[in-house]
Amino acid sequence: MTNSDKNRLKDKAFQVFGIFCTLIGLVVLAVFLIDILIKGLGRIDWEFLTSLPSRRAARAGILTAWAGTLWILVLTTIIAFPLGVSAGVYLEEYARKNRLSNFLEINISNLAGVPSIIYGLLGMEIFVRQMGLGGSLLSGALTLSLLILPIIIVTTREAIKAVPGSIRDGSYALGASKWQTVWNQVLPASFGGILTGIILALSRAVGEAAPLIVIGALAYVPFIPSSPLDEFTVLPIQIFNWTSRPQEAFLINAAAAIIMLLFITFLLNGIAVYLRNKQQKKIKW
Amino acid sequence: MAKNNIKLEAKNLNAYYGDFKALKDITISMEEKAVTAFIGPSGCGKSTFLRTLNRMNDYIDGFRTEGDILLDGKDIYDKNIRVDELRKEVGMVFQKPNPFPKTIFENVVYGLKIQGIKNKAHLEEAAEKSLRQTALWEEVKDKMHKSALALSGGQQQRLCIARALAISPSVILMDEPTSALDPISTAKIEELIYELKNDYTIVIVTHNMQQAGRVSDNTAFFYMGELIEFGKTKTIFTSPSNDRTQNYITGRFG
Ligand SMILES: Nc1ncnc2c1ncn2[C@@H]1O[C@H](COP(=O)(O)OP(=O)(O)OP(=O)(O)O)[C@@H](O)[C@H]1O
Ligand SMILES: [Mg+2]
């Protein structure tokens, strides 16, 4: 066997190995999805989506859970979007590059890696106790905002950084101020990237149970929250609650709720991918 | 060369990037409604000097100047000067065409819009006028609301010039405006510069000796941050008084 034959064999071997590795991930995901779908799909009907929680599995629904999730999604967006984008813009466009901004930069990246339950504890202390907001939607949204702020800041900065300096130069040279340049040139050009980052961050927030349990979100909420100060539950907590019951019927409920949660997450991710592709098509520098 | 008024002048100008002294004691005056060319080897400070003329270096951390730059006799680095006002007076065109990722129309009227001008008829009129000035109107009038990024490089550069003209500056700075363009586009831009000097004071950086010879009235030769020689372009190219100038323009170094 010649040397090049050997190399070709190695090449083939690695390809087979690579396909195998890829398949492991896919197969696990597929098995999981199929299992959940078989168990839960039959349980999803209009009544399941519109019923209040109940002690009796057959009558229980996820109305309050998905309403809570939707509330949380909206509130978290309202809080985290302006804060995160402003911070990102400030750090990238305004802050002078010195030790302080370096320090901030490193620590924001570090914050993105802090376990979510720690944010729950922080939210518990600040929002629930100090600010007296209790286990309300607002506490939950504020806590989740803290959790995803670092992600939004980092992705905002990346998106802004990708806007070429020549665009800024062009704007300044026409007499634009820094703010006008950011508002008219930098943000529009990076908006797709920023939005993608926010949506991915939100899809992470939607799946969180731990920090919300810590701040006192309840599994059993017999009404749809009507204001940000109401108590609430969310899909992940509902799922957690049902999976910890021994009865088979509740596990089926959990599977059905998981399908709904996955649906929301995939939807958000789909939107993010769509926006990114659209942006790439629109702007090629 | 007191044929014309002096529009722009630098007096004992030093410029620093941090500790690095990029411009050394530059004193030079640029005539009104004439073309002044800056030539010199790479890294000698041409762009740095050009960008001090409309204070584009303000955003670079650690950049500072000493000495004066006078526009119509007024120091542009004075505390009372507003940078945005200055840049309305002193426009700039860059080496690489840098149209905004917006429509052609939005590109041309950007400078007016950020001044708060909203009147549509006024904006359209201004856009047509500057596009005509740059001989671009016929080429783009049917696609004003299409992306400027779809234009050719040469068209993009003329669009960038039109964009600068739209806010009616009196000075236009150009940093190697044709170095990214093909010969035909280059010729068009040179022709344009020749037209524009009837109304505008133009300062152009170029690496192309023929170009400097063709378009400019006066030429300044820079070397390692110093202004070595400055005078009528004809004189600089036929009988320079400095050996380094002579060597540079005959292509012996640089
Ligand atoms: N932002 C900056 N920070 C630090 N030094 C810089 C910066 N910009 C330019 N310089 C330095 O200043 C000197 C002059 O640079 P400049 O860009 O003005 O040269 P130039 O004559 O325009 O060169 P070229 O013909 O290659 O464009 C160079 O030594 C360069 O390294
Ligand atoms: Mg240069």
mmCIF file of C-alpha atoms in Angstrom, chain A residues 51-182:
data_model
loop_
_atom_site.group_PDB
_atom_site.id
_atom_site.type_symbol
_atom_site.label_atom_id
_atom_site.label_comp_id
_atom_site.label_asym_id
_atom_site.label_seq_id
_atom_site.Cartn_x
_atom_site.Cartn_y
_atom_site.Cartn_z
ATOM 1 C CA SER A 51 -57.756 24.870 31.064
ATOM 2 C CA LEU A 52 -56.567 25.979 34.440
ATOM 3 C CA PRO A 53 -54.292 23.708 36.455
ATOM 4 C CA SER A 54 -55.985 21.018 38.461
ATOM 5 C CA ARG A 55 -55.239 18.272 40.952
ATOM 6 C CA ARG A 56 -56.834 15.841 38.526
ATOM 7 C CA ALA A 57 -54.495 15.157 35.667
ATOM 8 C CA ALA A 58 -57.223 14.673 33.094
ATOM 9 C CA ARG A 59 -58.703 18.088 33.781
ATOM 10 C CA ALA A 60 -55.457 20.001 34.184
ATOM 11 C CA GLY A 61 -54.359 22.432 31.442
ATOM 12 C CA ILE A 62 -51.502 24.789 30.771
ATOM 13 C CA LEU A 63 -53.401 28.025 30.302
ATOM 14 C CA THR A 64 -51.780 29.803 33.237
ATOM 15 C CA ALA A 65 -48.364 28.370 32.384
ATOM 16 C CA TRP A 66 -48.192 29.568 28.818
ATOM 17 C CA ALA A 67 -49.870 32.836 29.679
ATOM 18 C CA GLY A 68 -47.168 33.310 32.352
ATOM 19 C CA THR A 69 -44.462 32.384 29.861
ATOM 20 C CA LEU A 70 -45.827 34.910 27.384
ATOM 21 C CA TRP A 71 -45.985 37.609 30.051
ATOM 22 C CA ILE A 72 -42.425 36.839 31.097
ATOM 23 C CA LEU A 73 -41.286 36.908 27.487
ATOM 24 C CA VAL A 74 -42.814 40.324 26.870
ATOM 25 C CA LEU A 75 -41.730 41.887 30.158
ATOM 26 C CA THR A 76 -38.207 40.545 29.872
ATOM 27 C CA THR A 77 -37.945 41.930 26.354
ATOM 28 C CA ILE A 78 -39.169 45.335 27.468
ATOM 29 C CA ILE A 79 -36.633 45.435 30.290
ATOM 30 C CA ALA A 80 -33.595 43.730 28.783
ATOM 31 C CA PHE A 81 -33.755 45.026 25.218
ATOM 32 C CA PRO A 82 -33.183 48.767 25.854
ATOM 33 C CA LEU A 83 -30.769 48.151 28.721
ATOM 34 C CA GLY A 84 -28.661 45.599 26.903
ATOM 35 C CA VAL A 85 -28.537 47.415 23.589
ATOM 36 C CA SER A 86 -27.737 50.754 25.239
ATOM 37 C CA ALA A 87 -24.960 49.192 27.291
ATOM 38 C CA GLY A 88 -23.573 47.487 24.205
ATOM 39 C CA VAL A 89 -23.665 50.710 22.204
ATOM 40 C CA TYR A 90 -22.058 52.639 25.012
ATOM 41 C CA LEU A 91 -19.223 50.163 25.484
ATOM 42 C CA GLU A 92 -18.541 49.839 21.786
ATOM 43 C CA GLU A 93 -19.021 53.389 20.542
ATOM 44 C CA TYR A 94 -18.548 55.730 23.457
ATOM 45 C CA ALA A 95 -16.375 54.237 26.192
ATOM 46 C CA ARG A 96 -12.700 55.072 25.849
ATOM 47 C CA LYS A 97 -10.535 52.016 25.613
ATOM 48 C CA ASN A 98 -8.800 51.951 28.972
ATOM 49 C CA ARG A 99 -8.346 49.655 31.951
ATOM 50 C CA LEU A 100 -11.849 50.260 33.251
ATOM 51 C CA SER A 101 -13.531 49.386 29.971
ATOM 52 C CA ASN A 102 -11.278 46.335 29.653
ATOM 53 C CA PHE A 103 -12.284 45.248 33.121
ATOM 54 C CA LEU A 104 -15.966 45.724 32.317
ATOM 55 C CA GLU A 105 -15.591 43.825 29.080
ATOM 56 C CA ILE A 106 -14.017 40.779 30.696
ATOM 57 C CA ASN A 107 -16.530 40.702 33.504
ATOM 58 C CA ILE A 108 -19.540 40.985 31.252
ATOM 59 C CA SER A 109 -18.298 37.958 29.363
ATOM 60 C CA ASN A 110 -17.819 36.191 32.685
ATOM 61 C CA LEU A 111 -21.334 37.062 33.787
ATOM 62 C CA ALA A 112 -22.714 35.332 30.728
ATOM 63 C CA GLY A 113 -21.329 32.102 32.180
ATOM 64 C CA VAL A 114 -22.740 32.402 35.702
ATOM 65 C CA PRO A 115 -25.234 29.594 36.508
ATOM 66 C CA SER A 116 -28.810 30.783 36.319
ATOM 67 C CA ILE A 117 -29.672 29.771 39.864
ATOM 68 C CA ILE A 118 -27.213 32.377 41.143
ATOM 69 C CA TYR A 119 -29.244 35.021 39.312
ATOM 70 C CA GLY A 120 -32.290 33.564 41.026
ATOM 71 C CA LEU A 121 -30.687 34.150 44.421
ATOM 72 C CA LEU A 122 -29.731 37.681 43.435
ATOM 73 C CA GLY A 123 -33.249 38.384 42.203
ATOM 74 C CA MET A 124 -34.659 36.892 45.406
ATOM 75 C CA GLU A 125 -32.638 39.300 47.508
ATOM 76 C CA ILE A 126 -32.993 42.452 45.430
ATOM 77 C CA PHE A 127 -36.369 42.310 43.735
ATOM 78 C CA VAL A 128 -38.388 40.036 45.995
ATOM 79 C CA ARG A 129 -37.095 41.211 49.390
ATOM 80 C CA GLN A 130 -35.467 44.647 49.093
ATOM 81 C CA MET A 131 -37.828 46.077 46.522
ATOM 82 C CA GLY A 132 -40.759 44.147 47.947
ATOM 83 C CA LEU A 133 -42.031 42.927 44.593
ATOM 84 C CA GLY A 134 -42.685 39.413 45.925
ATOM 85 C CA GLY A 135 -42.916 36.400 43.660
ATOM 86 C CA SER A 136 -44.476 38.522 40.923
ATOM 87 C CA LEU A 137 -44.106 38.510 37.167
ATOM 88 C CA LEU A 138 -42.071 41.672 37.491
ATOM 89 C CA SER A 139 -39.583 40.025 39.865
ATOM 90 C CA GLY A 140 -39.322 37.119 37.470
ATOM 91 C CA ALA A 141 -38.820 39.302 34.409
ATOM 92 C CA LEU A 142 -36.239 41.459 36.173
ATOM 93 C CA THR A 143 -34.333 38.365 37.292
ATOM 94 C CA LEU A 144 -34.369 36.853 33.827
ATOM 95 C CA SER A 145 -33.328 40.214 32.400
ATOM 96 C CA LEU A 146 -30.241 40.126 34.596
ATOM 97 C CA LEU A 147 -29.603 36.616 33.350
ATOM 98 C CA ILE A 148 -29.717 37.528 29.672
ATOM 99 C CA LEU A 149 -28.296 41.050 29.813
ATOM 100 C CA PRO A 150 -24.695 39.866 29.413
ATOM 101 C CA ILE A 151 -25.674 37.826 26.366
ATOM 102 C CA ILE A 152 -27.467 40.788 24.805
ATOM 103 C CA ILE A 153 -24.592 43.157 25.554
ATOM 104 C CA VAL A 154 -22.020 40.813 24.067
ATOM 105 C CA THR A 155 -24.032 40.099 20.904
ATOM 106 C CA THR A 156 -24.883 43.776 20.477
ATOM 107 C CA ARG A 157 -21.206 44.623 20.619
ATOM 108 C CA GLU A 158 -20.319 41.917 18.131
ATOM 109 C CA ALA A 159 -22.989 43.142 15.740
ATOM 110 C CA ILE A 160 -21.860 46.750 16.089
ATOM 111 C CA LYS A 161 -18.235 45.795 15.657
ATOM 112 C CA ALA A 162 -19.077 44.185 12.333
ATOM 113 C CA VAL A 163 -20.147 47.565 10.929
ATOM 114 C CA PRO A 164 -17.096 48.845 9.050
ATOM 115 C CA GLY A 165 -15.388 51.977 10.329
ATOM 116 C CA SER A 166 -15.651 53.500 6.862
ATOM 117 C CA ILE A 167 -19.409 53.870 7.379
ATOM 118 C CA ARG A 168 -18.838 55.823 10.591
ATOM 119 C CA ASP A 169 -16.183 57.942 8.861
ATOM 120 C CA GLY A 170 -18.583 58.700 6.046
ATOM 121 C CA SER A 171 -21.239 59.818 8.472
ATOM 122 C CA TYR A 172 -18.948 61.964 10.609
ATOM 123 C CA ALA A 173 -17.469 63.568 7.517
ATOM 124 C CA LEU A 174 -20.937 64.796 6.576
ATOM 125 C CA GLY A 175 -21.288 66.595 9.882
ATOM 126 C CA ALA A 176 -23.148 63.932 11.833
ATOM 127 C CA SER A 177 -22.709 63.771 15.580
ATOM 128 C CA LYS A 178 -21.809 60.565 17.322
ATOM 129 C CA TRP A 179 -25.414 59.962 18.311
ATOM 130 C CA GLN A 180 -26.671 60.644 14.783
ATOM 131 C CA THR A 181 -24.089 58.254 13.428
ATOM 132 C CA VAL A 182 -25.045 55.524 15.863
#
